[in-house]
Amino acid sequence: MMAKRFTVALAIATGALLASCATAPLSQATAEQSEKPKYVILMVSDGIGFNGWLAADYYQGLAGQQSYQVTRPDGTEPVVLGLAHSALNLIDENGNLIPRGGDSSLASGAVEQGYDPTTRWRSFETTMANDFAVADRKLAYTSYTDSAAAGTALISGRKTWADRLNVDWTGTIEFETFATRAMDRGLSTGAVSSVMASHATPAAVIAHNVSRDNYVEIFNEMVASDLTVIMGGGHPLYDGSGNVNDAPKARDFRYVGGKETLGKLTSDEGLNGFTFIDAKDDFAALADGTDLPDRVIGIARTNSTLQAARMDLGSGDTVSGMAYNAEVPDLATMTRGALNVLSQDEDGFFVMIEGGAVDWMGHANDMPRFIEEQMDFNASVDAVIEWVETNSSWDETLLIITSDHECGGIWGEGTWTNSVGGPVATSRDRAVVEEARYNPATDRFNAFLAVQDRGKGHLPGYQFSSPNHTNELVPLWAIGAGSERFAEFTRTDLKAADLWGEQYDWDGQFVDNTRVFDVMSAALED
């Protein structure tokens, strides 16, 4: 899947997208069979696949029993699928792949990576070949998506190159996002995240940029848009543990659009009609439905994530054993507040809610904190389901719960035999963690094993094979009006079903990530 040469004939020298990347319309018959939902809610746990999902579910003692994995009290059953999430690769005029971070000006075309159930299971490292094909780690991700390209596919239904946000691989053609389509139909819209508000996934809701790293431009585009709710971290005046930053530098303001933008947001005049909040009590007040503003920007008092970046806070009753940062809300509180603000619109709303730091802990190969972040995400899904069943119904709500990609290459303990010792590294020592990962040159692959259940409150049996994103399928659950539309687009991976089907009552059917956009868009049709 890596350094295969493609003929120039496969390139799109004219700058157009591959025909295979185009979004096919839903059939009229399917559209007529479905209810039109008033509320569309997309929830993304960033960077987690089936094994990672199971790891957290096993720790909670809720594998297959989370609120979104069971039949709801009114009889509504969730649809469970896998999700493929590959992006585009750029190629030069000779058909050679251009790696992420390479010179995109040399690109003469793009080819779709795809996910093939037949070839995936031929060797263990198929989905993470980029880890071993090059010595320089800067060239990683050559064949797999990132959160920008994946978020673009979910929210615009179009494939693009890694780092791009709602623009084509050339960086010249902007895509219409689902949020824009929803606003054109009178719905309020929002983006909520446990990481920086201008990070790739929340940015994908509305922003257009050639690079996900252009945070100042991205946040300012979000503020200038018609979004009703913007929530996340990235506060320039606090660190990841809740301590005040007394001497912020100019770059500390990048996640909130720069110092001038934050100044306007916090001034008496405000900016673009937004009410700005950052105190934990203010988020709690929104969650309680107290004095709701028309529009809100909430930046929690952390320079990055809600909890994943915290340090030196002492012991606590947490999976990692470190106390939580008490100065920030949890994602469930932010979620309740966002729903209360958005639901003031009688026409309905669309909101994307992200558990963003699951991915960060996958990169770090830190299972305790990985589970903490996924538990926080699960609590936010519980909050959404409680809101729907209290204030709405599944006849007028479409809820989609999924991930944008897998990160960390998580497998069950014993999947491979490590040549330097134990299969699991819980050390904070980077060298120890790196040695525990899979290396095909020195380690022996044994068998594909799902993570093992060691009981509620205990870490599962696991191994991290990679520090990077992989091309593994991720789970998707869909509940409510329009959820049955996914059935029109399914393929099947029986080997994946053998590994994870029993736990989640899944038969191996999966869809491409662009179909999330298709199903949400069909839900808006009259």
Coordinates of C-alpha atoms in Angstrom, one line a residue:
M1 CA 0.0 0.0 0.0
M2 CA 3.0 2.3 0.3
A3 CA 5.6 3.1 -2.3
K4 CA 3.8 1.6 -5.2
R5 CA 4.4 3.6 -8.4
F6 CA 1.3 4.8 -10.3
T7 CA 1.3 5.6 -14.0
V8 CA 0.8 9.2 -15.0
A9 CA -2.5 8.1 -16.5
L10 CA -3.9 7.6 -13.0
A11 CA -3.1 11.2 -12.1
I12 CA -5.5 14.0 -12.3
A13 CA -3.3 16.4 -14.1
T14 CA -6.2 18.9 -14.6
G15 CA -6.7 19.4 -10.9
A16 CA -10.1 17.7 -10.7
L17 CA -10.9 15.1 -8.0
L18 CA -11.1 11.4 -8.8
A19 CA -14.4 10.3 -10.1
S20 CA -14.5 7.7 -7.4
C21 CA -14.4 10.4 -4.7
A22 CA -17.6 11.9 -5.9
T23 CA -20.6 11.6 -3.7
A24 CA -23.4 9.5 -5.1
P25 CA -27.0 10.6 -4.3
L26 CA -29.3 8.5 -2.2
S27 CA -32.1 6.8 -4.1
Q28 CA -35.5 8.5 -4.1
A29 CA -37.1 5.4 -2.6
T30 CA -34.8 5.4 0.4
A31 CA -35.3 9.1 1.1
E32 CA -39.1 8.7 1.0
Q33 CA -39.0 5.9 3.5
S34 CA -37.3 8.0 6.2
E35 CA -38.4 10.6 8.7
K36 CA -36.9 14.0 8.3
P37 CA -35.1 14.7 11.6
K38 CA -35.2 18.1 13.3
Y39 CA -31.9 17.5 15.1
V40 CA -28.7 16.1 13.6
I41 CA -25.9 15.3 16.0
L42 CA -22.5 13.9 15.0
M43 CA -20.2 12.7 17.7
V44 CA -16.6 11.9 16.9
S45 CA -14.2 10.2 19.3
D46 CA -10.9 11.1 17.6
G47 CA -8.4 8.4 16.9
I48 CA -10.0 5.2 18.2
G49 CA -10.8 1.9 16.5
F50 CA -12.6 -1.2 17.5
N51 CA -9.9 -2.4 19.9
G52 CA -9.5 1.0 21.6
W53 CA -13.3 1.2 21.9
L54 CA -13.4 -2.2 23.5
A55 CA -10.5 -1.4 25.8
A56 CA -12.5 1.5 27.4
D57 CA -15.8 -0.4 27.4
Y58 CA -14.1 -3.4 29.1
Y59 CA -12.7 -1.0 31.8
Q60 CA -16.1 0.4 32.4
G61 CA -17.7 -3.0 32.4
L62 CA -20.0 -1.9 29.5
A63 CA -18.9 -3.6 26.4
G64 CA -22.0 -3.8 24.2
Q65 CA -24.0 -2.0 26.9
Q66 CA -23.2 1.6 26.5
S67 CA -26.3 3.8 26.1
Y68 CA -25.8 4.0 22.3
Q69 CA -25.1 0.3 21.9
V70 CA -28.5 -1.0 23.2
T71 CA -32.1 -0.7 22.2
R72 CA -33.6 2.5 23.6
P73 CA -36.7 2.5 25.9
D74 CA -39.0 3.4 23.0
G75 CA -37.7 0.4 21.0
T76 CA -35.4 2.3 18.7
E77 CA -32.4 0.1 17.8
P78 CA -29.0 1.4 17.0
V79 CA -27.4 0.6 13.6
V80 CA -23.8 -0.6 14.1
L81 CA -21.3 -0.5 11.3
G82 CA -17.6 -0.2 10.6
L83 CA -16.2 2.9 9.0
A84 CA -13.3 3.2 6.5
H85 CA -11.5 6.5 6.5
S86 CA -8.7 6.7 4.0
A87 CA -7.7 9.9 2.3
L88 CA -6.0 10.9 -1.0
N89 CA -2.3 10.5 -1.8
L90 CA -0.6 13.1 -3.9
I91 CA 1.6 11.9 -6.8
D92 CA 4.2 13.8 -8.9
E93 CA 4.4 13.8 -12.7
N94 CA 6.2 10.4 -12.5
G95 CA 3.6 8.8 -10.4
N96 CA 5.7 8.8 -7.2
L97 CA 3.9 9.4 -3.9
I98 CA 4.5 12.8 -2.2
P99 CA 4.6 12.2 1.6
R100 CA 2.7 14.3 4.1
G101 CA 4.8 17.4 4.7
G102 CA 6.3 17.1 1.3
D103 CA 6.2 19.8 -1.5
S104 CA 2.6 19.7 -2.7
S105 CA 3.5 22.1 -5.5
L106 CA 5.1 19.1 -7.2
A107 CA 1.8 17.2 -7.3
S108 CA 0.2 16.5 -10.7
G109 CA -2.6 14.3 -9.4
A110 CA -4.1 12.4 -6.5
V111 CA -5.1 8.8 -6.0
E112 CA -7.5 7.4 -3.4
Q113 CA -6.0 5.1 -0.8
G114 CA -9.1 3.0 -0.1
Y115 CA -9.7 0.1 2.3
D116 CA -9.6 -3.4 0.9
P117 CA -10.7 -6.2 3.3
T118 CA -9.0 -8.8 1.1
T119 CA -5.5 -7.3 1.3
R120 CA -5.8 -5.8 4.8
W121 CA -5.5 -9.2 6.5
R122 CA -2.6 -10.6 4.5
S123 CA 0.0 -9.2 7.0
F124 CA -0.1 -7.6 10.4
E125 CA 1.6 -4.3 9.3
T126 CA -0.6 -3.7 6.2
T127 CA -2.5 -0.8 7.9
M128 CA 0.7 0.8 9.3
A129 CA 3.3 0.1 6.6
N130 CA 4.4 3.8 6.7
D131 CA 6.0 3.2 10.1
F132 CA 8.6 0.9 8.6
A133 CA 9.0 2.0 5.0
V134 CA 11.1 5.1 5.8
A135 CA 13.6 5.8 8.5
D136 CA 12.6 9.4 8.9
R137 CA 9.4 9.6 11.1
K138 CA 8.6 13.0 9.5
L139 CA 7.5 11.0 6.5
A140 CA 4.9 9.0 8.5
Y141 CA 1.3 9.1 7.4
T142 CA 2.1 8.8 3.8
S143 CA -0.8 6.4 3.2
Y144 CA -3.3 7.3 5.9
T145 CA -5.6 10.0 6.8
D146 CA -5.3 12.7 9.4
S147 CA -8.1 14.5 11.3
A148 CA -8.3 17.3 8.8
A149 CA -8.8 15.1 5.8
A150 CA -11.1 12.7 7.7
G151 CA -13.1 15.6 9.2
T152 CA -13.5 17.0 5.7
A153 CA -14.8 13.6 4.4
L154 CA -17.3 13.3 7.3
I155 CA -18.6 16.9 7.0
S156 CA -18.3 17.7 3.3
G157 CA -18.4 14.2 1.8
R158 CA -15.3 14.7 -0.2
K159 CA -11.8 13.2 -0.1
T160 CA -8.7 15.3 0.2
W161 CA -5.0 15.2 1.1
A162 CA -3.9 15.2 4.8
D163 CA -3.8 18.6 6.5
R164 CA -6.4 20.1 4.1
L165 CA -9.7 21.4 5.6
N166 CA -12.7 21.4 3.2
V167 CA -10.6 22.2 0.2
D168 CA -9.5 19.8 -2.6
W169 CA -6.0 18.4 -2.9
T170 CA -4.9 21.3 -5.0
G171 CA -6.0 23.7 -2.3
T172 CA -8.0 25.8 -4.7
I173 CA -11.5 24.4 -4.6
E174 CA -13.6 24.9 -1.5
F175 CA -16.2 22.3 -0.4
E176 CA -19.6 23.0 1.0
T177 CA -19.8 21.6 4.5
F178 CA -22.9 20.0 6.1
A179 CA -23.0 22.9 8.6
T180 CA -23.4 25.4 5.7
R181 CA -26.1 23.2 4.2
A182 CA -27.9 23.0 7.5
M183 CA -27.7 26.8 8.1
D184 CA -29.1 27.4 4.6
R185 CA -32.1 25.4 5.7
G186 CA -32.6 27.5 8.8
L187 CA -30.9 25.2 11.4
S188 CA -28.5 26.5 14.1
T189 CA -25.1 24.9 14.1
G190 CA -22.3 24.3 16.5
A191 CA -18.8 22.7 17.1
V192 CA -17.8 21.4 20.5
S193 CA -14.5 19.7 21.4
S194 CA -12.4 18.6 24.3
V195 CA -9.3 20.0 22.5
M196 CA -8.6 23.4 21.0
A197 CA -11.7 24.9 19.4
S198 CA -9.8 25.6 16.2
H199 CA -8.2 22.1 16.0
A200 CA -8.8 19.9 12.9
T201 CA -12.1 18.2 13.7
P202 CA -14.1 21.2 15.1
A203 CA -12.5 23.3 12.3
A204 CA -13.8 20.9 9.7
V205 CA -17.4 21.9 10.7
I206 CA -17.1 25.2 8.8
A207 CA -13.5 26.3 8.0
H208 CA -11.6 26.1 4.7
N209 CA -7.9 26.0 4.7
V210 CA -4.9 24.4 3.0
S211 CA -3.4 23.6 6.4
R212 CA -5.0 22.6 9.6
D213 CA -2.1 24.4 11.4
N214 CA -3.2 27.8 10.3
Y215 CA -5.1 28.2 13.6
V216 CA -5.4 32.0 13.6
E217 CA -7.1 32.0 10.2
I218 CA -9.3 29.0 11.1
F219 CA -10.6 30.4 14.3
N220 CA -11.3 33.8 12.7
E221 CA -13.2 32.1 9.9
M222 CA -15.3 30.2 12.5
V223 CA -16.1 33.4 14.4
A224 CA -17.0 35.2 11.2
S225 CA -19.4 32.4 10.2
D226 CA -23.0 31.8 11.3
L227 CA -22.1 29.1 13.8
T228 CA -24.2 29.5 17.0
V229 CA -21.9 27.5 19.3
I230 CA -18.1 27.2 19.4
M231 CA -16.6 25.4 22.4
G232 CA -13.2 23.9 23.1
G233 CA -9.8 24.5 24.8
G234 CA -6.9 26.5 23.6
H235 CA -7.0 29.3 26.2
P236 CA -3.8 31.5 26.1
L237 CA -4.0 32.5 29.8
Y238 CA -3.9 29.0 31.3
D239 CA -1.7 25.9 31.1
G240 CA -3.0 22.3 30.8
S241 CA -3.3 22.0 34.6
G242 CA -5.3 25.1 35.2
N243 CA -2.5 27.3 36.3
V244 CA -2.5 31.0 35.2
N245 CA -0.1 32.0 32.4
D246 CA 1.1 35.4 33.6
A247 CA 3.2 36.2 30.6
P248 CA 1.5 34.8 27.5
K249 CA 3.4 35.1 24.2
A250 CA 1.8 36.0 20.9
R251 CA 1.7 32.4 19.7
D252 CA -0.3 31.4 22.9
F253 CA -3.2 33.2 21.3
R254 CA -3.2 31.3 18.0
Y255 CA -6.0 28.9 18.9
V256 CA -8.4 31.8 19.6
G257 CA -7.6 33.8 16.5
G258 CA -4.8 36.0 17.9
K259 CA -4.7 38.5 20.7
E260 CA -6.8 41.1 18.9
T261 CA -9.7 38.6 18.3
L262 CA -9.7 37.5 21.9
G263 CA -9.7 41.1 23.0
K264 CA -12.8 41.8 20.9
L265 CA -14.6 38.7 22.1
T266 CA -14.0 39.7 25.7
S267 CA -14.8 43.4 25.3
D268 CA -18.2 44.9 26.2
E269 CA -19.0 45.2 22.5
G270 CA -18.2 41.5 21.8
L271 CA -17.7 40.2 18.3
N272 CA -20.3 39.0 15.8
G273 CA -22.9 38.7 18.5
F274 CA -21.1 36.0 20.5
T275 CA -21.2 35.8 24.3
F276 CA -17.8 34.7 25.5
I277 CA -17.3 32.4 28.5
D278 CA -14.3 30.6 30.0
A279 CA -15.1 29.9 33.7
K280 CA -16.2 26.4 34.7
D281 CA -19.2 27.9 36.5
D282 CA -20.3 29.6 33.3
F283 CA -20.3 26.3 31.4
A284 CA -22.3 24.7 34.2
A285 CA -24.8 27.5 34.1
L286 CA -25.4 26.8 30.3
A287 CA -25.7 23.1 31.1
D288 CA -28.4 24.0 33.7
G289 CA -30.2 26.1 31.2
T290 CA -29.6 29.3 33.1
D291 CA -29.7 32.7 31.2
L292 CA -29.0 31.2 27.8
P293 CA -27.3 33.5 25.2
D294 CA -28.2 33.5 21.5
R295 CA -24.7 32.6 20.5
V296 CA -21.7 31.5 22.6
I297 CA -18.0 30.9 22.4
G298 CA -16.7 28.9 25.3
I299 CA -13.0 28.5 25.7
A300 CA -12.2 26.3 28.7
R301 CA -9.3 27.5 30.9
T302 CA -6.6 25.2 29.4
N303 CA -4.1 26.0 26.7
S304 CA -4.8 22.7 25.0
T305 CA -7.1 19.8 26.1
L306 CA -9.5 19.6 29.0
Q307 CA -7.6 16.9 30.8
A308 CA -5.0 15.0 28.7
A309 CA -2.3 17.6 29.1
R310 CA -2.5 18.0 32.9
M311 CA 0.6 17.4 34.9
D312 CA 1.7 17.3 38.6
L313 CA -1.8 17.5 40.1
G314 CA -1.3 14.8 42.7
S315 CA -3.1 11.5 43.1
G316 CA -6.8 11.0 42.4
D317 CA -9.4 8.4 41.8
T318 CA -8.8 8.2 38.0
V319 CA -7.7 5.5 35.6
S320 CA -4.2 7.1 35.5
G321 CA -4.1 7.8 39.2
M322 CA -3.6 11.6 38.7
A323 CA -6.2 14.0 39.9
Y324 CA -8.2 15.9 37.2
N325 CA -7.8 19.6 36.4
A326 CA -10.6 21.1 38.5
E327 CA -10.6 24.4 36.6
V328 CA -12.3 23.1 33.5
P329 CA -15.7 21.5 32.6
D330 CA -16.0 18.0 31.3
L331 CA -17.2 17.3 27.8
A332 CA -20.6 16.2 29.0
T333 CA -21.1 19.6 30.7
M334 CA -20.1 21.4 27.5
T335 CA -22.4 19.2 25.5
R336 CA -25.4 19.9 27.7
G337 CA -24.7 23.6 27.5
A338 CA -24.3 23.5 23.7
L339 CA -27.6 21.6 23.3
N340 CA -29.5 24.1 25.5
V341 CA -28.2 27.1 23.4
L342 CA -28.8 25.4 20.0
S343 CA -32.3 24.1 20.9
Q344 CA -33.5 27.7 21.3
D345 CA -33.9 27.6 17.5
E346 CA -37.3 26.1 16.8
D347 CA -36.2 25.0 13.3
G348 CA -33.7 22.6 14.8
F349 CA -29.9 22.3 14.8
F350 CA -26.8 20.4 13.7
V351 CA -23.8 20.0 16.1
M352 CA -20.5 18.1 16.0
I353 CA -19.2 17.1 19.4
E354 CA -15.6 15.7 19.6
G355 CA -13.7 13.8 22.2
G356 CA -10.4 15.1 20.7
A357 CA -7.7 13.9 23.1
V358 CA -8.4 10.2 22.7
D359 CA -6.2 10.5 19.7
W360 CA -3.5 12.3 21.6
M361 CA -3.2 9.5 24.1
G362 CA -3.2 7.0 21.2
H363 CA -0.1 8.8 19.8
A364 CA 1.5 8.7 23.3
N365 CA 0.6 5.0 23.7
D366 CA -0.8 5.8 27.1
M367 CA -3.7 3.4 27.8
P368 CA -4.8 4.7 31.2
R369 CA -5.3 8.2 29.8
F370 CA -6.6 6.9 26.6
I371 CA -9.4 5.2 28.6
E372 CA -10.0 8.4 30.6
E373 CA -10.6 10.4 27.5
Q374 CA -12.9 7.8 26.0
M375 CA -14.9 7.6 29.2
D376 CA -15.3 11.4 29.0
F377 CA -16.6 11.0 25.5
N378 CA -19.0 8.2 26.5
A379 CA -20.4 10.5 29.3
S380 CA -21.0 13.1 26.6
V381 CA -22.9 10.6 24.5
D382 CA -25.0 9.7 27.6
A383 CA -25.8 13.4 28.0
V384 CA -26.9 13.7 24.4
I385 CA -29.2 10.6 24.6
E386 CA -30.7 11.9 27.9
W387 CA -31.4 15.2 26.2
V388 CA -33.0 13.6 23.2
E389 CA -35.2 11.3 25.3
T390 CA -36.2 14.2 27.6
N391 CA -36.7 17.0 25.1
S392 CA -37.2 15.3 21.7
S393 CA -37.5 11.8 20.3
W394 CA -35.7 9.4 18.0
D395 CA -38.4 10.2 15.4
E396 CA -37.0 13.7 15.0
T397 CA -33.3 13.1 15.9
L398 CA -30.4 11.5 14.0
L399 CA -27.4 10.7 16.2
I400 CA -24.2 9.3 14.7
I401 CA -21.4 8.2 16.9
T402 CA -18.0 7.3 15.3
S403 CA -14.3 8.1 15.0
D404 CA -12.3 9.7 12.2
H405 CA -9.5 7.2 12.2
E406 CA -7.6 4.7 14.4
C407 CA -4.5 5.8 16.3
G408 CA -1.8 3.7 18.1
G409 CA -2.4 0.4 16.4
I410 CA -4.0 -1.2 19.5
W411 CA -4.2 -5.0 19.6
G412 CA -4.7 -7.6 22.2
E413 CA -1.8 -8.8 24.4
G414 CA 0.1 -11.6 22.7
T415 CA -0.7 -10.4 19.1
W416 CA 3.1 -10.2 18.7
T417 CA 6.1 -11.3 20.7
N418 CA 8.4 -8.4 21.5
S419 CA 12.1 -9.1 21.1
V420 CA 13.1 -6.8 23.9
G421 CA 10.8 -8.0 26.6
G422 CA 7.2 -7.4 27.7
P423 CA 4.4 -6.7 25.4
V424 CA 3.0 -3.6 27.2
A425 CA 4.8 -0.4 28.3
T426 CA 3.1 1.8 30.9
S427 CA 6.3 3.8 31.5
R428 CA 6.5 7.5 30.9
D429 CA 9.9 6.9 29.5
R430 CA 9.6 7.4 25.7
A431 CA 12.4 4.9 24.9
V432 CA 10.6 2.2 26.8
V433 CA 7.3 2.9 25.1
E434 CA 9.0 2.9 21.7
E435 CA 10.7 -0.4 22.4
A436 CA 7.3 -2.0 23.2
R437 CA 5.9 -1.2 19.8
Y438 CA 5.8 -3.6 16.9
N439 CA 8.9 -3.9 14.7
P440 CA 8.6 -6.5 11.9
A441 CA 12.4 -6.7 11.7
T442 CA 12.8 -8.0 15.2
D443 CA 9.4 -9.0 16.6
R444 CA 7.4 -12.1 15.8
F445 CA 3.7 -11.7 14.8
N446 CA 1.5 -14.4 16.4
A447 CA -2.1 -13.8 15.5
F448 CA -4.7 -11.0 15.3
L449 CA -6.1 -10.7 18.8
A450 CA -8.8 -8.4 20.1
V451 CA -8.0 -6.7 23.4
Q452 CA -8.8 -9.0 26.3
D453 CA -11.3 -8.3 29.0
R454 CA -9.6 -8.3 32.5
G455 CA -12.7 -7.1 34.3
K456 CA -14.4 -3.8 35.3
G457 CA -11.9 -1.3 36.7
H458 CA -8.9 -3.2 35.3
L459 CA -6.8 -2.4 32.2
P460 CA -7.5 -4.8 29.4
G461 CA -4.9 -7.0 27.8
Y462 CA -3.4 -4.8 25.1
Q463 CA -0.4 -3.8 23.0
F464 CA 0.3 -0.6 21.1
S465 CA 1.9 -1.3 17.8
S466 CA 2.4 2.2 16.5
P467 CA 2.7 5.9 17.5
N468 CA 0.8 6.9 14.4
H469 CA -2.6 6.7 12.7
T470 CA -3.5 3.4 11.0
N471 CA -5.9 2.4 8.4
E472 CA -8.0 0.1 10.6
L473 CA -11.8 0.2 10.4
V474 CA -13.4 2.2 13.3
P475 CA -16.9 1.7 14.7
L476 CA -20.0 3.6 13.9
W477 CA -23.4 3.6 15.7
A478 CA -26.4 5.5 14.3
I479 CA -29.7 6.0 16.1
G480 CA -32.9 7.6 15.0
A481 CA -34.5 9.2 12.0
G482 CA -32.5 8.4 8.8
S483 CA -30.1 6.0 10.4
E484 CA -31.3 3.1 8.1
R485 CA -29.9 5.0 5.1
F486 CA -26.4 3.7 5.8
A487 CA -27.6 0.2 4.6
E488 CA -27.5 1.5 1.0
F489 CA -23.7 1.8 1.0
T490 CA -22.3 -1.2 2.9
R491 CA -19.5 -3.6 2.1
T492 CA -18.4 -6.4 4.4
D493 CA -15.2 -7.4 6.2
L494 CA -15.8 -10.8 7.7
K495 CA -12.4 -11.1 9.4
A496 CA -13.0 -7.8 11.2
A497 CA -16.4 -9.2 12.3
D498 CA -14.7 -12.3 13.6
L499 CA -12.6 -10.1 15.9
W500 CA -15.2 -7.6 17.1
G501 CA -18.6 -8.7 15.9
E502 CA -19.7 -10.7 19.0
Q503 CA -18.9 -7.9 21.4
Y504 CA -20.9 -5.3 19.4
D505 CA -23.4 -7.5 17.6
W506 CA -21.7 -6.5 14.3
D507 CA -21.8 -8.5 11.1
G508 CA -18.8 -6.8 9.5
Q509 CA -20.7 -4.4 7.3
F510 CA -18.9 -1.1 6.9
V511 CA -19.2 2.2 4.9
D512 CA -16.8 4.8 3.7
N513 CA -16.6 8.0 5.8
T514 CA -18.0 10.2 3.1
R515 CA -21.3 8.3 3.6
V516 CA -21.8 10.1 6.9
F517 CA -22.2 13.3 5.0
D518 CA -24.5 11.6 2.5
V519 CA -26.8 10.3 5.3
M520 CA -26.9 13.6 7.2
S521 CA -27.6 15.5 3.9
A522 CA -30.4 13.1 3.0
A523 CA -31.9 13.8 6.4
L524 CA -32.3 17.4 5.5
E525 CA -34.3 16.7 2.3
D526 CA -38.0 17.4 2.3

